[in-house]
PDB file of C-alpha atoms in Angstrom:
ATOM      1  CA  MET A   1     -23.388  85.514 -53.995  1.00 83.00           C
ATOM      2  CA  GLY A   2     -26.369  85.748 -56.317  1.00 97.00           C
ATOM      3  CA  LYS A   3     -28.257  83.742 -58.924  1.00 98.00           C
ATOM      4  CA  ALA A   4     -26.641  81.672 -61.682  1.00 98.00           C
ATOM      5  CA  LEU A   5     -28.252  80.115 -64.738  1.00 99.00           C
ATOM      6  CA  VAL A   6     -26.186  77.331 -66.301  1.00 98.00           C
ATOM      7  CA  LEU A   7     -27.113  75.901 -69.708  1.00 98.00           C
ATOM      8  CA  GLY A   8     -25.592  72.642 -70.899  1.00 98.00           C
ATOM      9  CA  GLY A   9     -24.762  71.080 -74.244  1.00 97.00           C
ATOM     10  CA  GLY A  10     -27.107  69.098 -76.452  1.00 96.00           C
ATOM     11  CA  GLY A  11     -26.976  70.015 -80.144  1.00 96.00           C
ATOM     12  CA  VAL A  12     -29.697  71.783 -82.101  1.00 97.00           C
ATOM     13  CA  ALA A  13     -32.279  69.699 -80.252  1.00 98.00           C
ATOM     14  CA  GLY A  14     -30.849  70.964 -76.974  1.00 98.00           C
ATOM     15  CA  ILE A  15     -31.021  74.593 -78.093  1.00 98.00           C
ATOM     16  CA  ALA A  16     -34.698  74.144 -78.898  1.00 98.00           C
ATOM     17  CA  TRP A  17     -35.506  72.294 -75.683  1.00 98.00           C
ATOM     18  CA  GLU A  18     -33.673  74.785 -73.448  1.00 99.00           C
ATOM     19  CA  THR A  19     -35.499  77.636 -75.165  1.00 99.00           C
ATOM     20  CA  GLY A  20     -38.824  75.942 -74.524  1.00 99.00           C
ATOM     21  CA  VAL A  21     -38.001  75.272 -70.878  1.00 99.00           C
ATOM     22  CA  LEU A  22     -37.038  78.900 -70.291  1.00 99.00           C
ATOM     23  CA  LEU A  23     -40.201  80.153 -71.972  1.00 99.00           C
ATOM     24  CA  GLY A  24     -42.390  77.713 -70.035  1.00 98.00           C
ATOM     25  CA  LEU A  25     -40.825  78.852 -66.776  1.00 98.00           C
ATOM     26  CA  SER A  26     -41.254  82.507 -67.732  1.00 98.00           C
ATOM     27  CA  ARG A  27     -44.916  82.067 -68.602  1.00 98.00           C
ATOM     28  CA  ALA A  28     -45.377  80.368 -65.235  1.00 98.00           C
ATOM     29  CA  GLY A  29     -43.887  83.390 -63.468  1.00 98.00           C
ATOM     30  CA  VAL A  30     -40.272  82.226 -63.064  1.00 98.00           C
ATOM     31  CA  ASP A  31     -37.998  84.454 -65.142  1.00 98.00           C
ATOM     32  CA  LEU A  32     -34.453  83.078 -65.187  1.00 98.00           C
ATOM     33  CA  THR A  33     -33.190  85.705 -67.628  1.00 97.00           C
ATOM     34  CA  ASP A  34     -32.434  88.056 -64.716  1.00 96.00           C
ATOM     35  CA  ALA A  35     -29.559  85.815 -63.571  1.00 98.00           C
ATOM     36  CA  ASP A  36     -26.454  87.477 -62.190  1.00 98.00           C
ATOM     37  CA  LEU A  37     -24.357  84.888 -64.045  1.00 98.00           C
ATOM     38  CA  LEU A  38     -25.050  82.961 -67.246  1.00 98.00           C
ATOM     39  CA  VAL A  39     -22.831  80.007 -68.162  1.00 99.00           C
ATOM     40  CA  GLY A  40     -23.150  78.330 -71.548  1.00 98.00           C
ATOM     41  CA  THR A  41     -21.572  75.179 -72.936  1.00 98.00           C
ATOM     42  CA  SER A  42     -22.019  74.088 -76.558  1.00 98.00           C
ATOM     43  CA  ALA A  43     -25.773  74.329 -77.259  1.00 98.00           C
ATOM     44  CA  GLY A  44     -26.085  76.183 -73.972  1.00 98.00           C
ATOM     45  CA  ALA A  45     -23.570  78.769 -75.192  1.00 99.00           C
ATOM     46  CA  THR A  46     -25.985  79.734 -77.950  1.00 98.00           C
ATOM     47  CA  VAL A  47     -28.958  80.058 -75.606  1.00 99.00           C
ATOM     48  CA  ALA A  48     -26.966  81.840 -72.905  1.00 99.00           C
ATOM     49  CA  ALA A  49     -25.696  84.373 -75.453  1.00 98.00           C
ATOM     50  CA  GLN A  50     -29.170  84.888 -76.886  1.00 98.00           C
ATOM     51  CA  VAL A  51     -30.686  85.475 -73.456  1.00 98.00           C
ATOM     52  CA  ALA A  52     -27.834  87.628 -72.174  1.00 98.00           C
ATOM     53  CA  THR A  53     -28.000  89.929 -75.187  1.00 98.00           C
ATOM     54  CA  GLY A  54     -31.703  90.557 -74.637  1.00 98.00           C
ATOM     55  CA  VAL A  55     -33.398  88.518 -77.345  1.00 98.00           C
ATOM     56  CA  THR A  56     -36.889  87.674 -76.074  1.00 98.00           C
ATOM     57  CA  LEU A  57     -37.798  84.097 -75.272  1.00 98.00           C
ATOM     58  CA  ASP A  58     -40.941  84.334 -77.393  1.00 98.00           C
ATOM     59  CA  ALA A  59     -38.877  85.345 -80.414  1.00 98.00           C
ATOM     60  CA  LEU A  60     -36.359  82.565 -79.803  1.00 98.00           C
ATOM     61  CA  PHE A  61     -39.130  79.992 -79.420  1.00 98.00           C
ATOM     62  CA  ASP A  62     -40.803  81.121 -82.627  1.00 98.00           C
ATOM     63  CA  VAL A  63     -37.573  80.503 -84.559  1.00 98.00           C
ATOM     64  CA  GLN A  64     -37.376  76.971 -83.203  1.00 98.00           C
ATOM     65  CA  VAL A  65     -40.933  75.952 -83.985  1.00 98.00           C
ATOM     66  CA  SER A  66     -40.957  77.654 -87.398  1.00 97.00           C
ATOM     67  CA  GLY A  67     -37.674  76.091 -88.505  1.00 95.00           C
ATOM     68  CA  GLY A  68     -36.017  79.460 -89.063  1.00 94.00           C
ATOM     69  CA  GLY A  69     -32.314  80.183 -89.053  1.00 94.00           C
ATOM     70  CA  ALA A  70     -29.548  78.617 -91.117  1.00 96.00           C
ATOM     71  CA  GLU A  71     -29.316  75.170 -89.533  1.00 96.00           C
ATOM     72  CA  ARG A  72     -28.036  72.409 -91.783  1.00 91.00           C
ATOM     73  CA  SER A  73     -28.283  68.642 -91.727  1.00 88.00           C
ATOM     74  CA  LEU A  74     -25.171  66.471 -91.812  1.00 83.00           C
ATOM     75  CA  GLU A  75     -24.612  62.870 -92.778  1.00 80.00           C
ATOM     76  CA  LEU A  76     -22.894  61.478 -89.690  1.00 81.00           C
ATOM     77  CA  ASP A  77     -21.180  58.168 -89.075  1.00 84.00           C
ATOM     78  CA  PRO A  78     -21.957  57.523 -85.392  1.00 82.00           C
ATOM     79  CA  GLY A  79     -19.796  54.397 -85.353  1.00 87.00           C
ATOM     80  CA  SER A  80     -16.678  56.219 -86.517  1.00 86.00           C
ATOM     81  CA  LEU A  81     -17.266  59.061 -84.074  1.00 89.00           C
ATOM     82  CA  ALA A  82     -17.764  56.641 -81.208  1.00 88.00           C
ATOM     83  CA  ALA A  83     -14.572  54.791 -82.123  1.00 91.00           C
ATOM     84  CA  ALA A  84     -12.558  58.020 -82.255  1.00 90.00           C
ATOM     85  CA  PHE A  85     -13.861  59.134 -78.871  1.00 91.00           C
ATOM     86  CA  ALA A  86     -13.190  55.697 -77.372  1.00 90.00           C
ATOM     87  CA  GLU A  87      -9.619  55.838 -78.633  1.00 92.00           C
ATOM     88  CA  ALA A  88      -9.123  59.229 -77.001  1.00 92.00           C
ATOM     89  CA  TYR A  89     -10.337  57.866 -73.678  1.00 87.00           C
ATOM     90  CA  THR A  90      -8.176  54.759 -73.721  1.00 90.00           C
ATOM     91  CA  GLY A  91      -4.930  56.519 -74.521  1.00 88.00           C
ATOM     92  CA  GLY A  92      -3.894  57.056 -70.916  1.00 90.00           C
ATOM     93  CA  GLY A  93      -3.018  60.211 -69.034  1.00 94.00           C
ATOM     94  CA  GLY A  94      -5.322  62.653 -67.304  1.00 95.00           C
ATOM     95  CA  ALA A  95      -8.410  64.575 -68.351  1.00 95.00           C
ATOM     96  CA  GLN A  96      -6.456  67.226 -70.233  1.00 97.00           C
ATOM     97  CA  ASP A  97      -4.596  64.527 -72.178  1.00 97.00           C
ATOM     98  CA  ILE A  98      -7.950  63.069 -73.260  1.00 96.00           C
ATOM     99  CA  ARG A  99      -9.137  66.484 -74.389  1.00 97.00           C
ATOM    100  CA  ARG A 100      -5.890  67.009 -76.289  1.00 97.00           C
ATOM    101  CA  ARG A 101      -6.430  63.750 -78.182  1.00 97.00           C
ATOM    102  CA  LEU A 102     -10.008  64.797 -78.946  1.00 97.00           C
ATOM    103  CA  GLY A 103      -8.600  68.062 -80.223  1.00 98.00           C
ATOM    104  CA  ALA A 104      -6.155  66.230 -82.481  1.00 97.00           C
ATOM    105  CA  PHE A 105      -9.042  64.193 -83.872  1.00 97.00           C
ATOM    106  CA  ALA A 106     -11.013  67.394 -84.485  1.00 97.00           C
ATOM    107  CA  LEU A 107      -8.123  69.074 -86.280  1.00 98.00           C
ATOM    108  CA  ALA A 108      -7.660  66.105 -88.609  1.00 97.00           C
ATOM    109  CA  ALA A 109     -11.366  65.528 -89.339  1.00 95.00           C
ATOM    110  CA  ASP A 110     -13.078  66.291 -92.632  1.00 94.00           C
ATOM    111  CA  THR A 111     -15.776  68.810 -91.680  1.00 95.00           C
ATOM    112  CA  PRO A 112     -17.546  71.814 -93.192  1.00 96.00           C
ATOM    113  CA  SER A 113     -15.349  74.911 -93.327  1.00 97.00           C
ATOM    114  CA  GLU A 114     -15.135  77.442 -90.523  1.00 98.00           C
ATOM    115  CA  ALA A 115     -16.778  80.001 -92.804  1.00 98.00           C
ATOM    116  CA  GLU A 116     -19.751  77.703 -93.435  1.00 97.00           C
ATOM    117  CA  ARG A 117     -20.146  77.026 -89.746  1.00 98.00           C
ATOM    118  CA  ARG A 118     -19.927  80.706 -88.862  1.00 98.00           C
ATOM    119  CA  VAL A 119     -22.945  81.439 -91.078  1.00 97.00           C
ATOM    120  CA  VAL A 120     -25.001  79.064 -88.917  1.00 97.00           C
ATOM    121  CA  VAL A 121     -23.819  80.564 -85.625  1.00 98.00           C
ATOM    122  CA  GLU A 122     -24.306  84.154 -86.813  1.00 98.00           C
ATOM    123  CA  ALA A 123     -27.896  83.335 -87.780  1.00 98.00           C
ATOM    124  CA  ARG A 124     -28.549  82.114 -84.241  1.00 98.00           C
ATOM    125  CA  LEU A 125     -27.383  85.384 -82.681  1.00 98.00           C
ATOM    126  CA  PRO A 126     -29.512  88.405 -83.650  1.00 97.00           C
ATOM    127  CA  ILE A 127     -27.304  90.510 -81.379  1.00 98.00           C
ATOM    128  CA  GLN A 128     -23.614  89.745 -81.811  1.00 98.00           C
ATOM    129  CA  GLU A 129     -21.931  92.050 -79.310  1.00 98.00           C
ATOM    130  CA  TRP A 130     -21.010  90.947 -75.800  1.00 98.00           C
ATOM    131  CA  PRO A 131     -23.569  92.206 -73.293  1.00 98.00           C
ATOM    132  CA  ASP A 132     -22.612  94.159 -70.194  1.00 98.00           C
ATOM    133  CA  ARG A 133     -23.402  91.108 -68.090  1.00 97.00           C
ATOM    134  CA  ASP A 134     -21.519  88.192 -66.560  1.00 98.00           C
ATOM    135  CA  LEU A 135     -21.769  85.763 -69.475  1.00 99.00           C
ATOM    136  CA  ARG A 136     -19.253  82.920 -69.604  1.00 98.00           C
ATOM    137  CA  ILE A 137     -18.792  80.690 -72.648  1.00 99.00           C
ATOM    138  CA  THR A 138     -16.748  77.487 -72.386  1.00 98.00           C
ATOM    139  CA  ALA A 139     -14.344  75.913 -74.876  1.00 98.00           C
ATOM    140  CA  VAL A 140     -11.252  73.702 -75.052  1.00 98.00           C
ATOM    141  CA  ASP A 141      -7.916  74.440 -76.742  1.00 98.00           C
ATOM    142  CA  ALA A 142      -7.639  71.826 -79.493  1.00 98.00           C
ATOM    143  CA  HIS A 143      -3.838  71.626 -79.317  1.00 98.00           C
ATOM    144  CA  THR A 144      -3.300  71.535 -75.559  1.00 98.00           C
ATOM    145  CA  GLY A 145      -6.599  70.291 -74.132  1.00 98.00           C
ATOM    146  CA  GLU A 146      -6.718  73.351 -71.865  1.00 98.00           C
ATOM    147  CA  PHE A 147     -10.169  74.384 -70.648  1.00 98.00           C
ATOM    148  CA  VAL A 148     -10.940  78.008 -71.566  1.00 98.00           C
ATOM    149  CA  VAL A 149     -13.701  80.385 -70.503  1.00 98.00           C
ATOM    150  CA  PHE A 150     -14.526  83.358 -72.711  1.00 99.00           C
ATOM    151  CA  ASP A 151     -16.264  86.483 -71.401  1.00 98.00           C
ATOM    152  CA  ARG A 152     -16.641  90.107 -72.431  1.00 98.00           C
ATOM    153  CA  THR A 153     -13.095  90.869 -71.228  1.00 98.00           C
ATOM    154  CA  SER A 154     -11.435  88.142 -73.338  1.00 98.00           C
ATOM    155  CA  GLY A 155     -11.021  90.191 -76.503  1.00 98.00           C
ATOM    156  CA  VAL A 156     -12.834  87.492 -78.498  1.00 98.00           C
ATOM    157  CA  GLU A 157     -15.881  88.099 -80.703  1.00 98.00           C
ATOM    158  CA  LEU A 158     -19.077  86.684 -79.235  1.00 98.00           C
ATOM    159  CA  VAL A 159     -19.828  84.759 -82.441  1.00 98.00           C
ATOM    160  CA  SER A 160     -16.369  83.167 -82.334  1.00 98.00           C
ATOM    161  CA  ALA A 161     -16.749  82.212 -78.674  1.00 99.00           C
ATOM    162  CA  VAL A 162     -20.147  80.592 -79.264  1.00 99.00           C
ATOM    163  CA  ALA A 163     -18.885  78.800 -82.382  1.00 98.00           C
ATOM    164  CA  ALA A 164     -15.893  77.459 -80.467  1.00 98.00           C
ATOM    165  CA  SER A 165     -18.060  76.231 -77.618  1.00 98.00           C
ATOM    166  CA  GLY A 166     -20.161  74.183 -80.033  1.00 98.00           C
ATOM    167  CA  ALA A 167     -17.361  72.819 -82.225  1.00 98.00           C
ATOM    168  CA  VAL A 168     -18.079  69.118 -81.740  1.00 97.00           C
ATOM    169  CA  PRO A 169     -14.962  67.132 -82.742  1.00 97.00           C
ATOM    170  CA  GLY A 170     -15.430  65.279 -85.998  1.00 96.00           C
ATOM    171  CA  VAL A 171     -18.663  67.123 -86.756  1.00 96.00           C
ATOM    172  CA  TRP A 172     -17.878  70.836 -86.888  1.00 97.00           C
ATOM    173  CA  PRO A 173     -14.504  72.496 -87.529  1.00 98.00           C
ATOM    174  CA  ALA A 174     -12.261  73.630 -84.718  1.00 98.00           C
ATOM    175  CA  VAL A 175     -12.584  77.410 -84.469  1.00 98.00           C
ATOM    176  CA  THR A 176      -9.600  79.657 -85.085  1.00 98.00           C
ATOM    177  CA  ILE A 177      -9.202  82.521 -82.624  1.00 98.00           C
ATOM    178  CA  GLY A 178      -5.911  84.328 -83.017  1.00 97.00           C
ATOM    179  CA  GLU A 179      -3.224  81.655 -83.290  1.00 97.00           C
ATOM    180  CA  ARG A 180      -5.223  79.029 -81.407  1.00 98.00           C
ATOM    181  CA  ARG A 181      -7.899  76.516 -82.394  1.00 98.00           C
ATOM    182  CA  PHE A 182     -10.787  75.606 -80.106  1.00 99.00           C
ATOM    183  CA  ILE A 183     -13.310  72.797 -79.758  1.00 98.00           C
ATOM    184  CA  ASP A 184     -16.502  72.136 -77.840  1.00 98.00           C
ATOM    185  CA  GLY A 185     -16.523  73.093 -74.149  1.00 97.00           C
ATOM    186  CA  GLY A 186     -18.528  69.932 -73.574  1.00 96.00           C
ATOM    187  CA  MET A 187     -15.342  67.922 -73.984  1.00 96.00           C
ATOM    188  CA  ARG A 188     -14.566  68.910 -70.415  1.00 96.00           C
ATOM    189  CA  SER A 189     -18.116  68.675 -69.055  1.00 96.00           C
ATOM    190  CA  ALA A 190     -21.573  68.742 -70.581  1.00 96.00           C
ATOM    191  CA  VAL A 191     -22.482  71.525 -68.131  1.00 97.00           C
ATOM    192  CA  ASN A 192     -19.307  72.944 -66.479  1.00 97.00           C
ATOM    193  CA  LEU A 193     -21.382  73.715 -63.411  1.00 98.00           C
ATOM    194  CA  ASP A 194     -18.348  74.523 -61.281  1.00 98.00           C
ATOM    195  CA  LEU A 195     -18.201  77.932 -62.986  1.00 98.00           C
ATOM    196  CA  ALA A 196     -21.173  78.847 -60.779  1.00 98.00           C
ATOM    197  CA  THR A 197     -19.138  78.281 -57.594  1.00 98.00           C
ATOM    198  CA  GLY A 198     -19.726  81.166 -55.214  1.00 97.00           C
ATOM    199  CA  PHE A 199     -23.338  81.751 -56.269  1.00 98.00           C
ATOM    200  CA  ASP A 200     -25.921  80.741 -53.701  1.00 96.00           C
ATOM    201  CA  ARG A 201     -28.841  79.965 -56.047  1.00 98.00           C
ATOM    202  CA  VAL A 202     -28.180  77.947 -59.186  1.00 98.00           C
ATOM    203  CA  VAL A 203     -30.472  76.536 -61.866  1.00 98.00           C
ATOM    204  CA  LEU A 204     -28.951  74.051 -64.290  1.00 98.00           C
ATOM    205  CA  ILE A 205     -30.861  73.243 -67.502  1.00 98.00           C
ATOM    206  CA  ALA A 206     -29.186  70.288 -69.169  1.00 98.00           C
ATOM    207  CA  PRO A 207     -30.391  68.311 -72.193  1.00 97.00           C
ATOM    208  CA  VAL A 208     -27.480  65.911 -71.588  1.00 96.00           C
ATOM    209  CA  THR A 209     -26.843  65.073 -67.956  1.00 92.00           C
ATOM    210  CA  ALA A 210     -23.942  62.647 -68.428  1.00 83.00           C
ATOM    211  CA  GLY A 211     -20.872  64.251 -69.978  1.00 69.00           C
ATOM    212  CA  PHE A 212     -17.644  62.798 -71.313  1.00 67.00           C
ATOM    213  CA  GLN A 213     -15.691  63.443 -68.143  1.00 69.00           C
ATOM    214  CA  SER A 214     -18.369  64.202 -65.529  1.00 77.00           C
ATOM    215  CA  ASP A 215     -22.068  63.993 -64.797  1.00 91.00           C
ATOM    216  CA  ALA A 216     -24.510  66.741 -63.900  1.00 96.00           C
ATOM    217  CA  ALA A 217     -25.791  65.127 -60.709  1.00 95.00           C
ATOM    218  CA  SER A 218     -22.300  64.922 -59.218  1.00 96.00           C
ATOM    219  CA  GLU A 219     -21.557  68.508 -60.180  1.00 97.00           C
ATOM    220  CA  CYS A 220     -24.811  69.585 -58.503  1.00 97.00           C
ATOM    221  CA  ASP A 221     -23.849  67.691 -55.349  1.00 97.00           C
ATOM    222  CA  ALA A 222     -20.486  69.450 -55.272  1.00 97.00           C
ATOM    223  CA  LEU A 223     -22.131  72.885 -55.410  1.00 97.00           C
ATOM    224  CA  ARG A 224     -24.634  71.910 -52.729  1.00 98.00           C
ATOM    225  CA  ALA A 225     -21.767  70.775 -50.517  1.00 97.00           C
ATOM    226  CA  ALA A 226     -20.324  74.273 -50.939  1.00 95.00           C
ATOM    227  CA  GLY A 227     -23.572  75.760 -49.626  1.00 96.00           C
ATOM    228  CA  ALA A 228     -25.530  76.570 -52.790  1.00 98.00           C
ATOM    229  CA  GLU A 229     -29.158  75.784 -53.490  1.00 98.00           C
ATOM    230  CA  VAL A 230     -29.212  73.958 -56.803  1.00 98.00           C
ATOM    231  CA  VAL A 231     -31.977  72.608 -59.019  1.00 98.00           C
ATOM    232  CA  LEU A 232     -31.303  70.444 -62.068  1.00 98.00           C
ATOM    233  CA  VAL A 233     -33.783  70.426 -64.934  1.00 98.00           C
ATOM    234  CA  GLY A 234     -33.021  67.485 -67.197  1.00 98.00           C
ATOM    235  CA  PRO A 235     -35.289  66.162 -69.946  1.00 98.00           C
ATOM    236  CA  ASP A 236     -38.400  64.320 -68.822  1.00 98.00           C
ATOM    237  CA  GLU A 237     -39.797  61.299 -70.674  1.00 98.00           C
ATOM    238  CA  ALA A 238     -41.566  63.369 -73.311  1.00 98.00           C
ATOM    239  CA  ALA A 239     -38.474  65.514 -73.861  1.00 98.00           C
ATOM    240  CA  VAL A 240     -36.227  62.466 -74.229  1.00 98.00           C
ATOM    241  CA  ALA A 241     -38.513  61.207 -76.994  1.00 98.00           C
ATOM    242  CA  ALA A 242     -38.550  64.619 -78.682  1.00 98.00           C
ATOM    243  CA  LEU A 243     -34.768  65.084 -78.492  1.00 98.00           C
ATOM    244  CA  GLY A 244     -34.329  61.737 -80.197  1.00 96.00           C
ATOM    245  CA  THR A 245     -31.127  59.841 -80.863  1.00 93.00           C
ATOM    246  CA  ASN A 246     -29.465  62.490 -83.056  1.00 93.00           C
ATOM    247  CA  LEU A 247     -29.247  65.785 -81.190  1.00 94.00           C
ATOM    248  CA  LEU A 248     -27.766  67.441 -84.291  1.00 95.00           C
ATOM    249  CA  ASP A 249     -30.816  66.773 -86.473  1.00 95.00           C
ATOM    250  CA  PRO A 250     -32.644  70.054 -87.241  1.00 96.00           C
ATOM    251  CA  GLY A 251     -35.836  68.028 -87.549  1.00 96.00           C
ATOM    252  CA  THR A 252     -35.880  67.693 -83.764  1.00 97.00           C
ATOM    253  CA  ARG A 253     -36.224  71.422 -83.171  1.00 98.00           C
ATOM    254  CA  ARG A 254     -39.990  71.877 -83.096  1.00 98.00           C
ATOM    255  CA  PRO A 255     -40.839  68.793 -80.996  1.00 98.00           C
ATOM    256  CA  SER A 256     -37.969  69.544 -78.613  1.00 98.00           C
ATOM    257  CA  ALA A 257     -39.052  73.174 -78.165  1.00 98.00           C
ATOM    258  CA  GLU A 258     -42.647  72.135 -77.522  1.00 98.00           C
ATOM    259  CA  ALA A 259     -41.569  69.441 -75.053  1.00 98.00           C
ATOM    260  CA  GLY A 260     -39.401  72.010 -73.289  1.00 98.00           C
ATOM    261  CA  LEU A 261     -42.274  74.473 -73.080  1.00 98.00           C
ATOM    262  CA  ALA A 262     -44.477  71.877 -71.397  1.00 98.00           C
ATOM    263  CA  GLN A 263     -41.718  70.783 -69.042  1.00 98.00           C
ATOM    264  CA  GLY A 264     -40.826  74.345 -68.075  1.00 98.00           C
ATOM    265  CA  THR A 265     -44.403  74.916 -66.983  1.00 98.00           C
ATOM    266  CA  ALA A 266     -44.437  71.630 -65.063  1.00 98.00           C
ATOM    267  CA  VAL A 267     -41.227  72.311 -63.090  1.00 98.00           C
ATOM    268  CA  ALA A 268     -41.878  75.991 -62.395  1.00 98.00           C
ATOM    269  CA  ALA A 269     -42.793  75.514 -58.722  1.00 98.00           C
ATOM    270  CA  ALA A 270     -39.630  73.524 -57.996  1.00 97.00           C
ATOM    271  CA  VAL A 271     -37.430  76.039 -59.783  1.00 98.00           C
ATOM    272  CA  ALA A 272     -39.121  78.942 -58.031  1.00 98.00           C
ATOM    273  CA  GLU A 273     -38.157  77.480 -54.659  1.00 97.00           C
ATOM    274  CA  VAL A 274     -34.497  78.033 -55.523  1.00 97.00           C
ATOM    275  CA  TRP A 275     -34.828  81.198 -57.640  1.00 97.00           C
ATOM    276  CA  ARG A 276     -37.466  82.928 -55.472  1.00 87.00           C
TER     277      ARG A 276
END
């Protein structure tokens, strides 16, 4: 029993928006950083790790609106990515088979190097040691499609766990940890809300509410059926416009953070009813 904060995937735009939402809530008197459990997937892994390690929301917000950090722009081919993902989903088998095919695509893709990507992730994490808190970071084994959850007992560096969770196939390199390679935890679910099972009060902040193999609303319903109070904060109309069509574009950071700040203030009363 207790309170769980779950943060979903959504690229650099999602990191900025989630940060704004959390700060808006905090300024309105609803501090979610005292959660008993923090779950992070992809973009949410970055924010969950930042919050869990004690970086202040004001400091995190300032980075987003100032354009700080080491974020980099990429020239993407959305058509090719969409085709590769479609092929993975039409290959038959179960959910893990789909994730395994996505992993194979990731391993074969031409992406920046792991070292280049690590520079970006390190810059996002001012504190790079696992906190003495229940922080869970999601990823997927690129070879087997197995869903994996990293925590402070996993023997994995926090930077590596966060990098793995955000390793979008075809965009960023699969992350090597030991003898295994890992890709984005969002390949299983954009939010992986079931990791909060057993907690009686749950707040889900999700820039993307429809994942590759699940949707946030259904995952919320499943937790409610198990007896939890759950509130979902997804992007409102202004946030959707700010997030834009390319969630990986660093140019979305400031407008997304500002939209999140406004939305966090607007939803504070509803969130407080669950968090109390």
